[in-house]
Coordinates of N, CA and C in Angstrom, one line a residue:
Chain W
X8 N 8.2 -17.2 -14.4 CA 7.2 -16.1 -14.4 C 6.3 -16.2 -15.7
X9 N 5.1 -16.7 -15.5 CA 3.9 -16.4 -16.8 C 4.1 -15.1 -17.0
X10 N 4.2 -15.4 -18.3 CA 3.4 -14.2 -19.1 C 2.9 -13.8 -20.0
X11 N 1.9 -12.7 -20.5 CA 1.1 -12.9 -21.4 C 1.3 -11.6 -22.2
X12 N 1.9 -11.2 -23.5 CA 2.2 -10.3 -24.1 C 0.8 -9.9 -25.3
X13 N 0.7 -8.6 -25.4 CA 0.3 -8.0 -26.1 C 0.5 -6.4 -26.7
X14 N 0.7 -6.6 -27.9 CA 1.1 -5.1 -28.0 C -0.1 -4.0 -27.4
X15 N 0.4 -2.8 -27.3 CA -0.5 -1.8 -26.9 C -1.4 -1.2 -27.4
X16 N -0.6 -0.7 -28.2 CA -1.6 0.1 -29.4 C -1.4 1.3 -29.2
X17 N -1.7 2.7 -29.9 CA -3.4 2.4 -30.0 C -2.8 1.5 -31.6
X18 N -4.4 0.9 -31.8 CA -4.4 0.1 -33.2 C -5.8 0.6 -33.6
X19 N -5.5 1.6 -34.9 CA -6.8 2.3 -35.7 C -7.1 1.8 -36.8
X20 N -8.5 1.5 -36.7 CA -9.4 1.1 -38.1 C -10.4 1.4 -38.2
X21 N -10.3 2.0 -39.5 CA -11.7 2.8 -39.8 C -13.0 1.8 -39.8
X22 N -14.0 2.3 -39.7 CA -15.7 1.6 -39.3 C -15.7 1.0 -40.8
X23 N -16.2 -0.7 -40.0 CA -16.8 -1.3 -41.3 C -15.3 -2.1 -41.5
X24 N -14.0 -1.9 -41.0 CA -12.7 -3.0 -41.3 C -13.2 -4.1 -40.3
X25 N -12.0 -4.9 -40.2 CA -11.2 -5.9 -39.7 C -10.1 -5.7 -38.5
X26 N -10.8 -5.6 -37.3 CA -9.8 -5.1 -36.4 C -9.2 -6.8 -36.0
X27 N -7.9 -7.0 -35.9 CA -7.2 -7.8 -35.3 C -6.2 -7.7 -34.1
X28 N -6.4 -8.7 -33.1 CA -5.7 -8.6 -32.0 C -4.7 -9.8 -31.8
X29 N -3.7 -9.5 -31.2 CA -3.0 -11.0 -31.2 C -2.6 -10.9 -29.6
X30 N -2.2 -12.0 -29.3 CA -1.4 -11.9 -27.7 C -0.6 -13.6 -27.9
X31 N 0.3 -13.2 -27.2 CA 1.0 -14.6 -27.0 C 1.7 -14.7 -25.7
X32 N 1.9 -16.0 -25.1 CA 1.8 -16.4 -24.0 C 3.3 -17.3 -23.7
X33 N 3.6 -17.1 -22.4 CA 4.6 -18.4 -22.0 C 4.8 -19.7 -21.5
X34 N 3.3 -19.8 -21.0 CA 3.3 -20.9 -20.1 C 2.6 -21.7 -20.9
X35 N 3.5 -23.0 -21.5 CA 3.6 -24.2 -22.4 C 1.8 -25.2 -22.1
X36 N 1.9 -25.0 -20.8 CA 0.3 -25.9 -20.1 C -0.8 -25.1 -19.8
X37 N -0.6 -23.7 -20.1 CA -1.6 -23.0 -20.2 C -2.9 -23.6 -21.5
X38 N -4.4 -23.7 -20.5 CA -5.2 -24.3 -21.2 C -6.4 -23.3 -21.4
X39 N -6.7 -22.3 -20.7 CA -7.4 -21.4 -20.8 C -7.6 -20.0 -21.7
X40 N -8.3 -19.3 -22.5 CA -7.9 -18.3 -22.7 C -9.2 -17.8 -23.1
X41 N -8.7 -16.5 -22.9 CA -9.9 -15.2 -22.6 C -9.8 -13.6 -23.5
X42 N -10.6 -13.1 -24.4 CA -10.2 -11.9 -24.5 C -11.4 -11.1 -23.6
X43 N -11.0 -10.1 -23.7 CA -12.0 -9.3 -22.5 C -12.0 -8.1 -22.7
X44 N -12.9 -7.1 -23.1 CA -13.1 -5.5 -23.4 C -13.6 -4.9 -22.2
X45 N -12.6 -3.8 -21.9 CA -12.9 -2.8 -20.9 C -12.7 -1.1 -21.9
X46 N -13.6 -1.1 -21.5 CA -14.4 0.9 -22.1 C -13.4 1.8 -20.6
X47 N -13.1 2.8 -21.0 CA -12.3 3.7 -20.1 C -13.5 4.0 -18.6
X48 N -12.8 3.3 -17.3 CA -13.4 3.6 -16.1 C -14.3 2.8 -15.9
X49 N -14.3 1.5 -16.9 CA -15.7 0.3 -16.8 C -14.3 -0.8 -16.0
X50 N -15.2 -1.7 -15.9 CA -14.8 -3.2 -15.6 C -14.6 -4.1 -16.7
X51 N -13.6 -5.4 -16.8 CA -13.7 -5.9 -17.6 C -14.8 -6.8 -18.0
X52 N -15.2 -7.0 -19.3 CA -16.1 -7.7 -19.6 C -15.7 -9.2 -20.7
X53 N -16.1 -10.1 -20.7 CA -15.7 -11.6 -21.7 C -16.1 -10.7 -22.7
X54 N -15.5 -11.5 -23.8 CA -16.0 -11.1 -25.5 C -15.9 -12.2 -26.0
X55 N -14.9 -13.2 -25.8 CA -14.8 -14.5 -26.1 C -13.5 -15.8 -25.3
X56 N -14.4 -17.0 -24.7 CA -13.6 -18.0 -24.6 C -13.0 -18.5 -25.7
X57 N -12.0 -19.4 -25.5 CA -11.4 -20.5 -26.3 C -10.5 -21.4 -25.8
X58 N -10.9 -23.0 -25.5 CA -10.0 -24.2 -25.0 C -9.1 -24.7 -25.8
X59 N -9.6 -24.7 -27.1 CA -8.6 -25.3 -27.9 C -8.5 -25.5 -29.1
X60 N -7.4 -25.7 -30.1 CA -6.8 -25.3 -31.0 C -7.9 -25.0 -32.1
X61 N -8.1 -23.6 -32.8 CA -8.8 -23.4 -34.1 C -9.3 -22.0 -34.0
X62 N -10.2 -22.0 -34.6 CA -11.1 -21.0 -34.7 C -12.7 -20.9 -33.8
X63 N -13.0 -19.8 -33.2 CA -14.5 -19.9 -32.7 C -15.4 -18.4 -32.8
X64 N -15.8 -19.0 -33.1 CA -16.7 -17.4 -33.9 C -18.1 -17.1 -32.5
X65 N -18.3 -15.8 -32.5 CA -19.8 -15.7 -32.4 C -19.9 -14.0 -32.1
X66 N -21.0 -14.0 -33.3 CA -21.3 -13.0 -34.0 C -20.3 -11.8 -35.1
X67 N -19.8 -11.1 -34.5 CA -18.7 -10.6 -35.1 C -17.2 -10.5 -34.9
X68 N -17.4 -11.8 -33.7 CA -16.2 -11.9 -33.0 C -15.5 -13.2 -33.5
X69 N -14.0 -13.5 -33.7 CA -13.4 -14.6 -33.8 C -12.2 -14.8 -33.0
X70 N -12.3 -15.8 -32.2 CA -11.4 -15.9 -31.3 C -10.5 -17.8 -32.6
X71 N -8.9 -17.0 -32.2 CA -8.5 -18.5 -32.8 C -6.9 -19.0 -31.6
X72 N -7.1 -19.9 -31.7 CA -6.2 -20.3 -30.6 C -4.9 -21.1 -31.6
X73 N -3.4 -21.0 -30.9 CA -2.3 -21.7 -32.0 C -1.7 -22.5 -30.6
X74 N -2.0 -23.3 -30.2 CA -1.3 -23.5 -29.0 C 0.4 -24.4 -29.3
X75 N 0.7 -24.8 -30.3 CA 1.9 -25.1 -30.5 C 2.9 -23.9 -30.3
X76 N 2.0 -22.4 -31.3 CA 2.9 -21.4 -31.4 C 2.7 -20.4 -30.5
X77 N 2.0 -20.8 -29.4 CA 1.6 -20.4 -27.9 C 0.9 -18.9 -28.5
X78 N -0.2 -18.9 -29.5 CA -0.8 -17.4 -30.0 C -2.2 -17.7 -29.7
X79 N -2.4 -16.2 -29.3 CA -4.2 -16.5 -29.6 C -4.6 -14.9 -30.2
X80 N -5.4 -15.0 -31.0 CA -5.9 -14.1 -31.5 C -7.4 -13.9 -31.4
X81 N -8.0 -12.3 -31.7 CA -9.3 -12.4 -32.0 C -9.4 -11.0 -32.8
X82 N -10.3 -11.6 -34.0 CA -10.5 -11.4 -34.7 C -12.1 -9.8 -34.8
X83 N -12.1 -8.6 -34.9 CA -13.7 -8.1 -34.9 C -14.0 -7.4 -36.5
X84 N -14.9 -8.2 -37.0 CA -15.3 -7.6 -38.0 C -16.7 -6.8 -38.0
X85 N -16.5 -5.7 -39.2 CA -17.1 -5.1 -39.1 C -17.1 -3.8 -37.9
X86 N -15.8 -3.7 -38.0 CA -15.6 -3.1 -36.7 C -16.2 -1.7 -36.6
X87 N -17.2 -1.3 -35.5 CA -17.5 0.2 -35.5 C -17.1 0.8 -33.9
X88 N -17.2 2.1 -34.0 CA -17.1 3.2 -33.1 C -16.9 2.4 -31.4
X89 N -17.8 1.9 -31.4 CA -18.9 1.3 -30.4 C -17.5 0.3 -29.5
X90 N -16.7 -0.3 -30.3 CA -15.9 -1.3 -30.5 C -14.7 -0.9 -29.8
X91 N -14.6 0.5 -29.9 CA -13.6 1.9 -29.0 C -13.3 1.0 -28.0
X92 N -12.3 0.0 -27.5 CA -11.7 0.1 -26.2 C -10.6 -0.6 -25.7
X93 N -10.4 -1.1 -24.9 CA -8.9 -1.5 -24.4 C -9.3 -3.2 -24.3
X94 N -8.9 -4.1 -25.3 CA -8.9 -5.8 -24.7 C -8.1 -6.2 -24.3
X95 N -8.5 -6.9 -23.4 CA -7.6 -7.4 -22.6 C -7.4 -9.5 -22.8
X96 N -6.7 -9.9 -23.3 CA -6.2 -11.4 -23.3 C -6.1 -11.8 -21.9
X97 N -5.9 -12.8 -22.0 CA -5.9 -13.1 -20.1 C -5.7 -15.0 -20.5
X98 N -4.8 -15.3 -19.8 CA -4.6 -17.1 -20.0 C -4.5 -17.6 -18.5
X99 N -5.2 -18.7 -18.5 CA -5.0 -19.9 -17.6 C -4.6 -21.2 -17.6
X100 N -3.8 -21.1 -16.6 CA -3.3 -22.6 -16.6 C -3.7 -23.6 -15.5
X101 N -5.3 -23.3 -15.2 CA -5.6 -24.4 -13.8 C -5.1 -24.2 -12.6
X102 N -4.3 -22.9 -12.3 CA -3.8 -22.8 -10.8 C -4.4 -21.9 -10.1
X103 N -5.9 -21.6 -10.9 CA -6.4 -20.5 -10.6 C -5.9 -18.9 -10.7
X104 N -4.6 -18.8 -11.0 CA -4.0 -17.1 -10.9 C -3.9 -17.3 -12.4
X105 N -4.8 -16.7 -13.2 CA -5.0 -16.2 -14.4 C -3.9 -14.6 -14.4
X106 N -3.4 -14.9 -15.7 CA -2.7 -14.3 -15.9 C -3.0 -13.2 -17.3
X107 N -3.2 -11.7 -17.5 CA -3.5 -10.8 -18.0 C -2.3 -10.6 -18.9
X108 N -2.6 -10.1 -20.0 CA -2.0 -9.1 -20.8 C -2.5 -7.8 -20.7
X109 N -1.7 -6.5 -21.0 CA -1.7 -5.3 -21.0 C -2.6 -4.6 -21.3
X110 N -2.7 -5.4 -22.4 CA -4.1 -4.8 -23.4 C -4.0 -3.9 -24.4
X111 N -4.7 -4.2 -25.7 CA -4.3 -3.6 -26.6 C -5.5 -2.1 -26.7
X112 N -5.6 -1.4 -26.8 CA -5.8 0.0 -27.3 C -6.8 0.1 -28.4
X113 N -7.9 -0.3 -29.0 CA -8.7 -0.4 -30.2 C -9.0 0.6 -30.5
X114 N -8.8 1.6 -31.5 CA -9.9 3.3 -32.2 C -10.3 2.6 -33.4
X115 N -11.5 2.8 -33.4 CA -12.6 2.6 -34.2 C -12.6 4.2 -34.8
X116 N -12.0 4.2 -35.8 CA -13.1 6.0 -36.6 C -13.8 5.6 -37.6
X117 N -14.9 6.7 -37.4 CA -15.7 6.8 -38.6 C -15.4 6.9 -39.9
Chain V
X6 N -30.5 -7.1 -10.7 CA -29.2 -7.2 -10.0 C -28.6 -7.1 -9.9
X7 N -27.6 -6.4 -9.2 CA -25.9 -6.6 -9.6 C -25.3 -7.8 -9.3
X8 N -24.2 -8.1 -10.0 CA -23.9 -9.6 -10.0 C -23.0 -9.4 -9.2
X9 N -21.9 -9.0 -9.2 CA -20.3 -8.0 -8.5 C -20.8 -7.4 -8.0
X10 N -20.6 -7.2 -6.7 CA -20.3 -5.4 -5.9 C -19.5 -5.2 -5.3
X11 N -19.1 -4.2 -5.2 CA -18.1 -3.6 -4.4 C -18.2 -2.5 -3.8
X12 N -17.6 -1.9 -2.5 CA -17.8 -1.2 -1.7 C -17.0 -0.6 -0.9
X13 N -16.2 -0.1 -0.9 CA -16.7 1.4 -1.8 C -16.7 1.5 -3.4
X14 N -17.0 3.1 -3.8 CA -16.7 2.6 -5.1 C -15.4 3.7 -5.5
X15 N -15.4 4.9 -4.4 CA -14.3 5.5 -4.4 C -13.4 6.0 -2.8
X16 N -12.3 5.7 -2.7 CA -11.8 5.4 -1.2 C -10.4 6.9 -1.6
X17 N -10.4 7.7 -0.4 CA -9.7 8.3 -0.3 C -8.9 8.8 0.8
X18 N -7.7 8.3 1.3 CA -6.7 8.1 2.8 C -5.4 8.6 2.3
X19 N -5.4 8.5 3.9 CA -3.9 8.8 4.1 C -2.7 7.6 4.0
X20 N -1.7 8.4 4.2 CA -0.7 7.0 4.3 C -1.0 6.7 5.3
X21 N -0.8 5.3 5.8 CA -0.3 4.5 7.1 C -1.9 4.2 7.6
X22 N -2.8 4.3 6.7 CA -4.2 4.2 7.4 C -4.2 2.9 6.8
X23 N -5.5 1.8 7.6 CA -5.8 1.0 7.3 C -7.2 0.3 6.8
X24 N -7.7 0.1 5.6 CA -8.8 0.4 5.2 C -8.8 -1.4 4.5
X25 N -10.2 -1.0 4.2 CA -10.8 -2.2 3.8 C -12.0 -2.0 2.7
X26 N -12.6 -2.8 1.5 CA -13.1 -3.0 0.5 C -13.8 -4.0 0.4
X27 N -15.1 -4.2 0.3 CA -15.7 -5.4 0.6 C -16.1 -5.5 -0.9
X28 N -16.6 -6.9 -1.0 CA -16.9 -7.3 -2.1 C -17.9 -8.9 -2.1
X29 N -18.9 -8.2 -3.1 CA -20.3 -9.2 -2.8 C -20.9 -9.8 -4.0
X30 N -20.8 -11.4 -4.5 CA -21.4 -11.8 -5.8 C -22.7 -12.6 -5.6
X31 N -23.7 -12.7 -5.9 CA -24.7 -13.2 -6.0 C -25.3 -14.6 -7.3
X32 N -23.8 -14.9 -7.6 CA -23.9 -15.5 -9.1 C -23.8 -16.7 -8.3
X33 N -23.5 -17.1 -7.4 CA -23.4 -18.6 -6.5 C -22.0 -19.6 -7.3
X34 N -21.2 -18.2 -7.7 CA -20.1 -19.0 -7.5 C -18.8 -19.2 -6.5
X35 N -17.9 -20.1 -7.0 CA -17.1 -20.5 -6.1 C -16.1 -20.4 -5.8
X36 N -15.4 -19.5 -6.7 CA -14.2 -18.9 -6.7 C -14.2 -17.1 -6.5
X37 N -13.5 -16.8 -6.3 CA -13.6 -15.5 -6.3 C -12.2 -14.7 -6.1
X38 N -12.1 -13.3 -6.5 CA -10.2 -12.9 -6.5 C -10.3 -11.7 -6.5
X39 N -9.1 -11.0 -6.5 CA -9.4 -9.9 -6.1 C -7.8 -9.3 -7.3
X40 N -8.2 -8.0 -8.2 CA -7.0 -8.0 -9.2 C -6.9 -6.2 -8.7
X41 N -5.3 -6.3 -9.0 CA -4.9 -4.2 -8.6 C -5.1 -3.9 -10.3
X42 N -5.2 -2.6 -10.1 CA -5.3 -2.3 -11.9 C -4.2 -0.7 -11.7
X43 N -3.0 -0.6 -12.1 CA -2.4 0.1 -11.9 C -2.8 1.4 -13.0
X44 N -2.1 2.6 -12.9 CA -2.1 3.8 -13.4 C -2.3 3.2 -15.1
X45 N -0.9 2.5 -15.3 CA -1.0 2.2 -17.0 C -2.0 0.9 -17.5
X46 N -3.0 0.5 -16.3 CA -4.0 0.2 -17.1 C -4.0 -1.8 -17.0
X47 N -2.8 -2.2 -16.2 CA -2.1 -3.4 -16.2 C -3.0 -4.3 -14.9
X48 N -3.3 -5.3 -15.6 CA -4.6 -6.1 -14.2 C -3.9 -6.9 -13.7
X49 N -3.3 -6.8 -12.8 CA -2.8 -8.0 -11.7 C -3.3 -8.8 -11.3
X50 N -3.5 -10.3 -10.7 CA -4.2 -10.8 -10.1 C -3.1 -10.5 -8.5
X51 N -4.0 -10.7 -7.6 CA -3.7 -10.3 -6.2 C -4.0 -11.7 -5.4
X52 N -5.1 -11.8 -5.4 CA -5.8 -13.3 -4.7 C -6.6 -13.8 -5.4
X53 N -6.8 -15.5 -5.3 CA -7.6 -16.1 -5.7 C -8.1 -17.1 -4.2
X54 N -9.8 -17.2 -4.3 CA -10.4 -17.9 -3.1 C -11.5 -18.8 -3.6
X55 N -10.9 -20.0 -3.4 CA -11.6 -21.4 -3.9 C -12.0 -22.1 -3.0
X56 N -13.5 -22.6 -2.7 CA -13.9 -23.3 -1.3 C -12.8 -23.4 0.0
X57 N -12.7 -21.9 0.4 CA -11.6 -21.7 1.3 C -10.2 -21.9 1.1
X58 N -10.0 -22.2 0.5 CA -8.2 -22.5 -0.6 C -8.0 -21.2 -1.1
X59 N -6.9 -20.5 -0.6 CA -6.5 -19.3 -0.7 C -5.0 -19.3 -1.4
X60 N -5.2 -18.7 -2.6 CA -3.8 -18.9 -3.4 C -3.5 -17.9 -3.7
X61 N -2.3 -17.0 -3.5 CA -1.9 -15.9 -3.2 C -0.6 -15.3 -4.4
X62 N -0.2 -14.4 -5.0 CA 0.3 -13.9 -5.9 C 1.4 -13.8 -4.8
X63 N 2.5 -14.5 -5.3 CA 3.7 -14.5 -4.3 C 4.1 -12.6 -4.4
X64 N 3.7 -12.0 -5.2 CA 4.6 -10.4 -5.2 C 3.0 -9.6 -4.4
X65 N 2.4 -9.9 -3.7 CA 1.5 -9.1 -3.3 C 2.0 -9.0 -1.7
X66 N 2.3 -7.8 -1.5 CA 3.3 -7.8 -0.1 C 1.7 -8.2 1.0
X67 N 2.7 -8.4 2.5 CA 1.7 -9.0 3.0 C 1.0 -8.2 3.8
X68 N 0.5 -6.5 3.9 CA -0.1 -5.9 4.1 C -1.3 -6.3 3.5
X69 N -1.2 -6.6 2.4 CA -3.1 -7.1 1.8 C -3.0 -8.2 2.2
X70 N -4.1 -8.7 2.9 CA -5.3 -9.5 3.4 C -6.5 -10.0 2.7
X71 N -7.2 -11.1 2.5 CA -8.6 -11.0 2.0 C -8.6 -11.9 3.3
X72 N -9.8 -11.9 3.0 CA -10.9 -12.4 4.2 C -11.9 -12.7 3.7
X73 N -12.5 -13.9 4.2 CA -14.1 -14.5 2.8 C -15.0 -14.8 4.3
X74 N -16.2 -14.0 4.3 CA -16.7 -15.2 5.8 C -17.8 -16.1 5.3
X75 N -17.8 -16.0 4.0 CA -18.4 -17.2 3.6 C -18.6 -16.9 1.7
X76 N -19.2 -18.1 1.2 CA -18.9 -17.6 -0.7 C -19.2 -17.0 -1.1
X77 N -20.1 -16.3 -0.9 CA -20.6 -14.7 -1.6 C -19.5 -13.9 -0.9
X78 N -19.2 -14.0 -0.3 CA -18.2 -12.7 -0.1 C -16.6 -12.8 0.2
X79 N -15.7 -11.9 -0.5 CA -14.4 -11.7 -0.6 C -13.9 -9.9 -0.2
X80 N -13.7 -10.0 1.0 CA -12.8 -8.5 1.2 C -11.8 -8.2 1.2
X81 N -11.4 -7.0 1.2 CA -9.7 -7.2 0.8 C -9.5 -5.9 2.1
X82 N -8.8 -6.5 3.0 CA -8.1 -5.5 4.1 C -6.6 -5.2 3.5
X83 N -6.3 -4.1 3.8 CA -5.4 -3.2 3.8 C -4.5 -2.4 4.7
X84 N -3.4 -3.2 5.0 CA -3.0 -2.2 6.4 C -1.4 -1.1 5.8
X85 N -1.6 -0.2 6.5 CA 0.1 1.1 6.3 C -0.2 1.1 4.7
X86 N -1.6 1.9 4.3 CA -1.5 2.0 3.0 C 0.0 3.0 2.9
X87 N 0.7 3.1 1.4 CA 1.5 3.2 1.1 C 1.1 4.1 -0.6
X88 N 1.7 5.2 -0.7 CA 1.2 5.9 -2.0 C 1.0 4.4 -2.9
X89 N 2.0 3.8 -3.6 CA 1.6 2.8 -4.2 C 0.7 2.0 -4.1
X90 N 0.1 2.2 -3.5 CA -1.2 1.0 -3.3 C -2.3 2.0 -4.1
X91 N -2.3 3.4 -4.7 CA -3.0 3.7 -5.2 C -3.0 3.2 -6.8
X92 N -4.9 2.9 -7.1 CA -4.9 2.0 -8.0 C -6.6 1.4 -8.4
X93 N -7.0 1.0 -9.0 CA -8.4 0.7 -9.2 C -8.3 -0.7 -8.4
X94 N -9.3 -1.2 -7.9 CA -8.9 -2.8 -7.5 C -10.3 -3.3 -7.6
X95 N -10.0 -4.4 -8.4 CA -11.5 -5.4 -9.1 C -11.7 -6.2 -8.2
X96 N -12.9 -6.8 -8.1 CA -13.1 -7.7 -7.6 C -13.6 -9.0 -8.6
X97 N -13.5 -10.2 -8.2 CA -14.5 -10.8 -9.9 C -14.6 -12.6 -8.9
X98 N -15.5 -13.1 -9.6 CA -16.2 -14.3 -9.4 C -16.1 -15.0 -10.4
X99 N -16.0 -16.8 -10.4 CA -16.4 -17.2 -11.7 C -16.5 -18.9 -10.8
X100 N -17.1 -19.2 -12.0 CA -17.1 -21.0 -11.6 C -16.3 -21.8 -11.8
X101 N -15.9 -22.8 -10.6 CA -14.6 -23.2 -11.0 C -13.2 -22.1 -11.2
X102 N -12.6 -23.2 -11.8 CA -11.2 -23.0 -12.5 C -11.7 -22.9 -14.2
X103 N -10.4 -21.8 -14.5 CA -10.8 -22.0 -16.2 C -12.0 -21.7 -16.4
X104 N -12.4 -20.9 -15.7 CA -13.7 -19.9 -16.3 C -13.9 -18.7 -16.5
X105 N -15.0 -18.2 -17.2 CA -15.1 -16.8 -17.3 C -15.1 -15.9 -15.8
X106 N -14.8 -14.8 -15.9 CA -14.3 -14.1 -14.6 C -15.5 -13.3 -14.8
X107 N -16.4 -12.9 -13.7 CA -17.1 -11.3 -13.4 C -16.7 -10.7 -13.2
X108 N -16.0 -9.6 -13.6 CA -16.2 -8.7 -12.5 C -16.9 -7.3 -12.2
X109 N -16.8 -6.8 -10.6 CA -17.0 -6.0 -10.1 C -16.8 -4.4 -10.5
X110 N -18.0 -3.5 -10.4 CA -17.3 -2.5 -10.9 C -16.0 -1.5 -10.4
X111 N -15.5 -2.0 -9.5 CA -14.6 -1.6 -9.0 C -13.9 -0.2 -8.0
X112 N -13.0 -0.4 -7.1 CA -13.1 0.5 -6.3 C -11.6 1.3 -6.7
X113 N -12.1 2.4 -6.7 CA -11.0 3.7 -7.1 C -10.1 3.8 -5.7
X114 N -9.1 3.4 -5.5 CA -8.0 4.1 -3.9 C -6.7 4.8 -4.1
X115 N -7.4 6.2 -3.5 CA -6.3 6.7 -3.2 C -5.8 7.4 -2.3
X116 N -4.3 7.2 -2.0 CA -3.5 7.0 -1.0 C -2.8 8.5 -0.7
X117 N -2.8 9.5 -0.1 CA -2.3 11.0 0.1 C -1.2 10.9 0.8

């Protein structure tokens, strides 16, 4: 059984920090990974890919991949209000059934 | 445009009825799936449909159905809904394998 862990949260930081997400995974050949922000009653949306091992940035986002220590993180700085929502990690391993994590819980306060 | 659609956007039945949710992408991709989103917020995948190659989430009982009658489209039939089948259910498209997912804004079902 894949699976793809993330804590829940909620996880609060005040506007203008460093919000940090982690998730970690079980499936060793998993090559894919995804974080994804869904706002309450929306659909998911990408925020950031990543194939492989390091860091990848764009804009205020950092996605970093550990694939030895099966982690992936992403990074939002400058985090504001706006930023309020539930991400969701999500890994693939090529079999096409992408496999989700829970989703962590983001409050942004002022 | 909408890239995703889906249709309905809010479904509300009885038990034992048999309903259906269509679902429409215009992004000219080639995969397409169909995910349950339970109460606590948790995204399943349910089906995945790859130039006809249908690969199926072994715990998805076999009352759900999809049916594609061609690439832009993915439906998801439903038969003896069952309270538990209440739930958001996504639809999403993406290219290939290992790609970003769309999705749909989704259809609200619930089961009386």
């Amino acid at each position: 059984q894949k699976e793809v862990e993330q804590n829940s949260g909620p996880l609060s930081v005040p506007e203008g920090a460093i919000a940090s997400l982690n998730c970690t995974y079980s499936d060793r050949v998993s090559q894919s990974f995804f974080w994804y922000r869904q706002y309450s009653g929306k659909s998911p949306e990408l925020i950031m890919s990543i194939y492989s091992n390091g860091d990848k940035e764009d804009g205020r986002f950092t996605a970093q991949l550990n694939k030895a220590s099966q982690y992936v993180s992403l990074l939002i700085r400058d985090s504001q209000p706006s930023d309020s929502a539930t991400y969701l990690c999500a890994v693939e391993g090529g079999s096409y059934i992408p496999t989700f994590g829970r989703g962590t819980s983001l409050i942004v306060h002022p | 445009d909408t890239a995703v659609s889906q249709t309905p956007k809010y479904l509300v039945t009885q038990m034992g009825n048999d309903k259906s949710i269509k679902c429409e992408q215009n992004l000219g991709h080639d995969t397409m799936y169909w995910y349950k989103q339970d109460s606590k917020k948790f995204l399943k995948i349910m089906f995945s449909y790859n130039n006809k190659e249908l690969i199926i989430n072994e715990t998805v009982p076999n009352r759900f159905s999809p049916k594609s009658p061609d690439k832009a489209h993915l439906n998801l039939h439903i038969n003896s809904l069952e309270l538990g089948d209440s739930a958001v259910y996504f639809c999403a498209s993406s290219h290939g394998r290992d790609s970003t997912q769309y999705f749909g804004p989704g259809t609200r079902l619930t089961v009386t």
